[in-house]
Short mmCIF file of C-alpha atoms in Angstrom, two decimals:
data_model
loop_
_atom_site.label_atom_id
_atom_site.label_comp_id
_atom_site.label_asym_id
_atom_site.label_seq_id
_atom_site.Cartn_x
_atom_site.Cartn_y
_atom_site.Cartn_z
CA MET A 9 28.13 11.27 -141.36
CA GLY A 10 25.96 14.26 -142.27
CA THR A 11 26.18 17.59 -144.05
CA LEU A 12 26.12 21.22 -142.97
CA ALA A 13 22.41 21.34 -143.73
CA ASP A 14 21.89 18.36 -141.42
CA ILE A 15 23.66 19.84 -138.41
CA LEU A 16 22.73 23.53 -138.64
CA PRO A 17 19.41 22.99 -136.81
CA ASN A 18 21.46 21.96 -133.76
CA TYR A 19 22.71 25.52 -133.35
CA GLN A 20 21.14 28.87 -132.56
CA SER A 21 22.59 30.36 -135.73
CA ARG A 22 25.30 29.87 -138.32
CA ARG A 23 27.46 32.17 -136.21
CA HIS A 24 27.01 29.79 -133.28
CA LEU A 25 28.36 26.83 -135.25
CA LEU A 26 31.29 28.85 -136.58
CA GLN A 27 32.21 29.83 -133.04
CA ASN A 28 32.32 26.20 -131.95
CA VAL A 29 34.57 25.01 -134.78
CA HIS A 30 38.28 25.56 -134.11
CA LEU A 31 40.95 24.87 -136.74
CA PRO A 32 44.72 25.45 -136.75
CA ALA A 33 45.66 28.85 -138.17
CA GLN A 34 48.77 27.54 -139.91
CA ASP A 35 50.78 24.40 -140.56
CA PHE A 36 52.50 23.35 -137.32
CA ASP A 37 54.02 20.09 -138.63
CA GLY A 38 51.20 17.99 -137.21
CA PRO A 39 47.90 16.60 -138.53
CA TYR A 40 45.18 19.02 -139.59
CA PHE A 41 42.52 18.98 -136.87
CA LEU A 42 39.13 20.26 -135.85
CA TYR A 43 38.35 20.87 -132.20
CA MET A 44 34.61 21.28 -131.55
CA LYS A 45 34.27 23.53 -128.53
CA ASN A 46 31.75 22.43 -125.91
CA HIS A 47 31.12 25.02 -123.18
CA LYS A 48 31.55 23.91 -119.57
CA ALA A 49 33.46 20.85 -120.75
CA ALA A 50 37.08 21.92 -120.20
CA CYS A 51 37.01 24.25 -123.21
CA THR A 52 39.39 26.76 -121.57
CA ASN A 53 41.71 23.89 -120.71
CA VAL A 54 41.70 22.52 -124.27
CA LEU A 55 42.12 25.91 -125.95
CA THR A 56 45.05 26.71 -123.66
CA LEU A 57 46.58 23.35 -124.48
CA LEU A 58 46.26 23.87 -128.24
CA ILE A 59 47.57 27.43 -128.18
CA THR A 60 50.53 26.45 -126.01
CA GLN A 61 51.42 23.41 -128.10
CA ILE A 62 51.11 25.20 -131.45
CA HIS A 63 53.22 28.07 -130.13
CA HIS A 64 56.02 25.69 -129.13
CA ALA A 65 55.72 23.78 -132.42
CA LEU A 66 56.20 27.01 -134.38
CA SER A 67 58.69 28.92 -132.26
CA ALA A 68 61.84 28.34 -130.24
CA ASP A 69 60.72 31.16 -127.95
CA GLU A 70 59.60 29.57 -124.69
CA SER A 71 57.66 32.60 -123.45
CA LEU A 72 53.92 32.70 -124.01
CA GLU A 73 51.51 34.75 -121.95
CA ILE A 74 48.18 32.97 -121.43
CA SER A 75 45.15 34.92 -120.23
CA MET A 76 41.43 34.17 -120.05
CA GLU A 77 40.72 36.97 -122.52
CA GLY A 78 43.40 35.73 -124.89
CA VAL A 79 42.12 32.16 -124.83
CA HIS A 80 38.55 33.13 -125.66
CA ASN A 81 39.48 35.91 -128.09
CA LEU A 82 41.83 33.85 -130.16
CA PRO A 83 45.15 35.24 -131.33
CA PRO A 84 45.18 34.67 -135.11
CA ASP A 85 48.60 32.99 -135.07
CA TYR A 86 47.33 29.76 -133.50
CA LEU A 87 43.66 28.93 -134.05
CA ARG A 88 40.87 30.02 -136.36
CA ALA A 89 37.25 30.20 -135.26
CA GLY A 90 34.16 32.31 -135.86
CA ALA A 91 33.00 34.24 -138.89
CA ARG A 92 36.16 36.34 -139.03
CA GLY A 93 38.45 33.33 -139.18
CA LEU A 94 36.46 30.76 -141.14
CA ASP A 95 34.41 30.42 -144.28
CA TRP A 96 31.72 27.82 -144.98
CA ALA A 97 33.73 25.80 -147.50
CA THR A 98 36.60 25.42 -145.03
CA VAL A 99 34.24 24.44 -142.22
CA GLU A 100 32.42 21.87 -144.33
CA ASP A 101 35.70 20.30 -145.45
CA ALA A 102 36.90 20.05 -141.84
CA LEU A 103 33.60 18.66 -140.55
CA PHE A 104 33.09 16.03 -143.22
CA GLY A 105 36.36 15.63 -145.14
CA PRO A 106 39.82 14.33 -144.23
CA CYS A 107 40.60 15.81 -140.82
CA TYR A 108 41.33 14.70 -137.26
CA ARG A 109 38.20 15.69 -135.32
CA PHE A 110 37.89 15.71 -131.55
CA THR A 111 35.84 17.17 -128.73
CA ILE A 112 35.36 16.84 -124.97
CA ILE A 113 32.13 16.07 -123.13
CA ARG A 114 31.22 16.22 -119.46
CA GLU A 115 28.96 14.21 -117.19
CA PRO A 116 25.64 16.07 -117.65
CA LEU A 117 24.78 16.59 -114.00
CA SER A 118 28.19 18.11 -113.20
CA ARG A 119 28.09 20.32 -116.28
CA THR A 120 24.62 21.65 -115.47
CA VAL A 121 25.45 22.48 -111.86
CA SER A 122 28.70 24.11 -112.96
CA ALA A 123 26.83 26.24 -115.50
CA TRP A 124 24.46 27.49 -112.80
CA SER A 125 27.21 28.27 -110.27
CA ASP A 126 29.39 29.95 -112.90
CA LYS A 127 26.78 31.87 -114.89
CA LEU A 128 23.62 32.32 -112.81
CA LEU A 129 24.83 32.75 -109.25
CA GLY A 130 24.88 36.55 -109.06
CA ASP A 131 23.82 39.44 -111.29
CA THR A 132 25.13 38.18 -114.62
CA ARG A 133 24.21 38.66 -118.26
CA HIS A 134 23.24 35.01 -118.42
CA ARG A 135 20.78 35.40 -115.53
CA ARG A 136 19.25 38.50 -117.09
CA ASP A 137 18.84 36.70 -120.42
CA LEU A 138 17.20 33.71 -118.77
CA ASN A 139 14.85 35.93 -116.75
CA LYS A 140 13.83 37.67 -119.96
CA VAL A 141 12.88 34.34 -121.52
CA LEU A 142 10.91 33.52 -118.37
CA GLY A 143 9.14 36.89 -118.39
CA ARG A 144 10.59 37.95 -115.04
CA ALA A 145 12.42 41.01 -113.76
CA PRO A 146 16.11 40.94 -114.84
CA GLU A 147 17.41 40.97 -111.27
CA THR A 148 15.30 38.02 -110.10
CA GLU A 149 17.48 35.47 -108.31
CA ILE A 150 17.43 31.90 -109.59
CA SER A 151 18.21 29.17 -107.08
CA LEU A 152 19.73 25.92 -108.30
CA PRO A 153 16.56 23.85 -107.69
CA ALA A 154 14.47 26.52 -109.47
CA PHE A 155 16.89 26.51 -112.41
CA LEU A 156 16.78 22.73 -112.73
CA ASP A 157 12.99 22.77 -112.57
CA VAL A 158 12.80 25.43 -115.28
CA ILE A 159 15.12 23.72 -117.76
CA ALA A 160 13.34 20.40 -117.25
CA GLN A 161 10.06 21.96 -118.34
CA ASP A 162 10.93 24.89 -120.62
CA GLU A 163 12.75 24.11 -123.85
CA ASP A 164 13.42 27.77 -124.62
CA ALA A 165 15.13 28.17 -121.25
CA ARG A 166 17.11 24.98 -121.85
CA LEU A 167 18.37 26.13 -125.26
CA ILE A 168 19.05 29.82 -124.66
CA ASP A 169 22.61 29.60 -123.33
CA ARG A 170 25.54 27.58 -124.63
CA HIS A 171 26.81 26.88 -121.12
CA TRP A 172 23.86 24.61 -120.42
CA ARG A 173 22.50 23.79 -123.87
CA PRO A 174 22.44 20.02 -124.53
CA GLN A 175 25.92 18.80 -125.35
CA HIS A 176 24.74 16.38 -128.03
CA LEU A 177 23.54 19.42 -129.98
CA GLU A 178 26.65 21.49 -129.32
CA ILE A 179 28.91 18.80 -130.80
CA SER A 180 26.38 17.33 -133.29
CA PHE A 181 26.88 13.91 -131.76
CA GLY A 182 26.18 11.09 -134.22
CA GLN A 183 26.28 13.48 -137.18
CA VAL A 184 29.96 14.46 -137.11
CA ASN A 185 32.41 11.56 -137.30
CA TYR A 186 34.80 12.23 -134.41
CA ASP A 187 38.12 10.46 -134.14
CA PHE A 188 38.21 11.12 -130.41
CA ILE A 189 35.67 12.17 -127.78
CA GLY A 190 37.30 12.74 -124.42
CA ARG A 191 35.64 13.19 -121.07
CA VAL A 192 36.28 15.87 -118.46
CA GLU A 193 36.24 13.14 -115.82
CA GLU A 194 39.26 11.55 -117.51
CA MET A 195 40.93 14.82 -118.49
CA ASP A 196 44.53 13.75 -117.89
CA ALA A 197 44.10 10.84 -120.29
CA ALA A 198 42.26 13.01 -122.82
CA ARG A 199 44.95 15.67 -122.69
CA ALA A 200 47.71 13.09 -123.15
CA HIS A 201 45.88 11.56 -126.13
CA ILE A 202 45.48 14.95 -127.82
CA ILE A 203 49.13 15.82 -127.29
CA ASP A 204 50.39 12.47 -128.58
CA THR A 205 48.11 12.53 -131.63
CA LEU A 206 48.68 16.12 -132.72
CA PHE A 207 52.13 17.03 -131.41
CA GLY A 208 53.98 13.77 -130.75
CA ALA A 209 57.16 13.49 -128.71
CA LYS A 210 57.91 17.21 -128.91
CA GLY A 211 54.49 17.95 -127.45
CA ARG A 212 55.14 15.73 -124.45
CA SER A 213 58.07 17.96 -123.47
CA VAL A 214 55.93 21.12 -123.32
CA LYS A 215 54.82 22.14 -119.82
CA ILE A 216 51.08 21.70 -119.32
CA VAL A 217 49.28 24.85 -118.20
CA ASP A 218 46.67 24.07 -115.54
CA THR A 219 44.01 26.72 -116.13
CA ARG A 220 42.55 26.17 -112.68
CA GLU A 221 45.79 27.47 -111.18
CA HIS A 222 47.19 29.73 -113.89
CA LEU A 223 43.93 31.52 -114.72
CA GLY A 224 42.08 31.02 -111.46
CA HIS A 225 39.52 29.04 -113.43
CA LYS A 226 38.09 27.08 -110.50
CA SER A 227 34.54 25.99 -109.83
CA SER A 228 32.69 25.46 -106.55
CA SER A 229 30.02 23.37 -108.24
CA GLY A 230 30.94 20.20 -106.34
CA THR A 231 29.48 21.60 -103.12
CA TYR A 232 26.20 22.43 -104.82
CA ARG A 233 26.03 19.08 -106.55
CA ASP A 234 26.36 17.24 -103.25
CA ALA A 235 23.31 19.09 -101.92
CA LEU A 236 20.98 18.13 -104.79
CA THR A 237 17.74 16.37 -103.91
CA ALA A 238 16.29 13.37 -105.73
CA LYS A 239 13.85 15.74 -107.44
CA ASP A 240 16.71 17.97 -108.63
CA ARG A 241 18.50 14.99 -110.13
CA ARG A 242 15.33 13.80 -111.87
CA ASN A 243 14.94 17.25 -113.40
CA VAL A 244 18.46 17.10 -114.85
CA GLU A 245 17.82 13.61 -116.20
CA ARG A 246 14.58 14.82 -117.77
CA ALA A 247 16.19 17.90 -119.32
CA PHE A 248 19.26 16.13 -120.68
CA ALA A 249 18.17 12.55 -121.35
CA ALA A 250 19.96 12.50 -124.73
CA ASP A 251 23.16 13.82 -123.15
CA PHE A 252 23.13 11.06 -120.54
CA GLU A 253 22.71 8.49 -123.33
CA MET A 254 25.58 10.07 -125.27
CA TYR A 255 27.83 10.11 -122.21
CA GLU A 256 27.11 6.47 -121.42
CA SER A 257 27.75 5.54 -125.05
CA VAL A 258 31.13 7.27 -125.09
CA THR A 259 32.04 5.75 -121.72
CA ARG A 260 31.18 2.23 -122.91
CA ALA A 261 33.28 2.76 -126.03
CA LYS A 262 36.27 3.73 -123.85
CA VAL A 263 35.87 0.60 -121.73
CA ALA A 264 35.58 -1.61 -124.78
#
């Protein structure tokens, strides 16, 4: 277990770390928890789950409108995150003191392809930012093989965006003592574990919101993944070697 000083180098800034840490905004009659957000690893799904469950734990009112904007610009009644909602003493206590800590990770190849298809396929801010790092015109298209080649060789390109930054850095793997690390590939089991641990029997009666259907949060990354060449896959393995090791470690722990 580390300290704030130990894990800060994992992040682009202090603001970055504060935006990853999510804590309950008020007592909901369940254990105090920390959810460490990990982009492109079911973060919308988990945030929707937590907001929905906390709402039902606090209120008899069944109605709750969930939107993509609302999930990622947190209503203050449910979760605290970012510089406006957290201070350093609170964050340090949650990271290293008594607290139920959990996060979700994703198989690195799937996450990387999903990041490209979601954030770089088209004229997006993420593509313009990456082209700036690469010294290219903002509108330059970036094919999936070209993207994988770039991040395998260019550390700045690999670290610039949270949607494809190494997961082991995003969650400070091995430095934060997590009680639970779920996997996107076993999301039903991870979701059930989170509900049972934090919300108990009452939580099991709350309808699960599937963000893929409710928010249209679907990905076409599977098609692109199937078309990857052996070279493409080697580039991902080269870029995210530590993430593959982390994923295998967590998977082995689940089996054991």
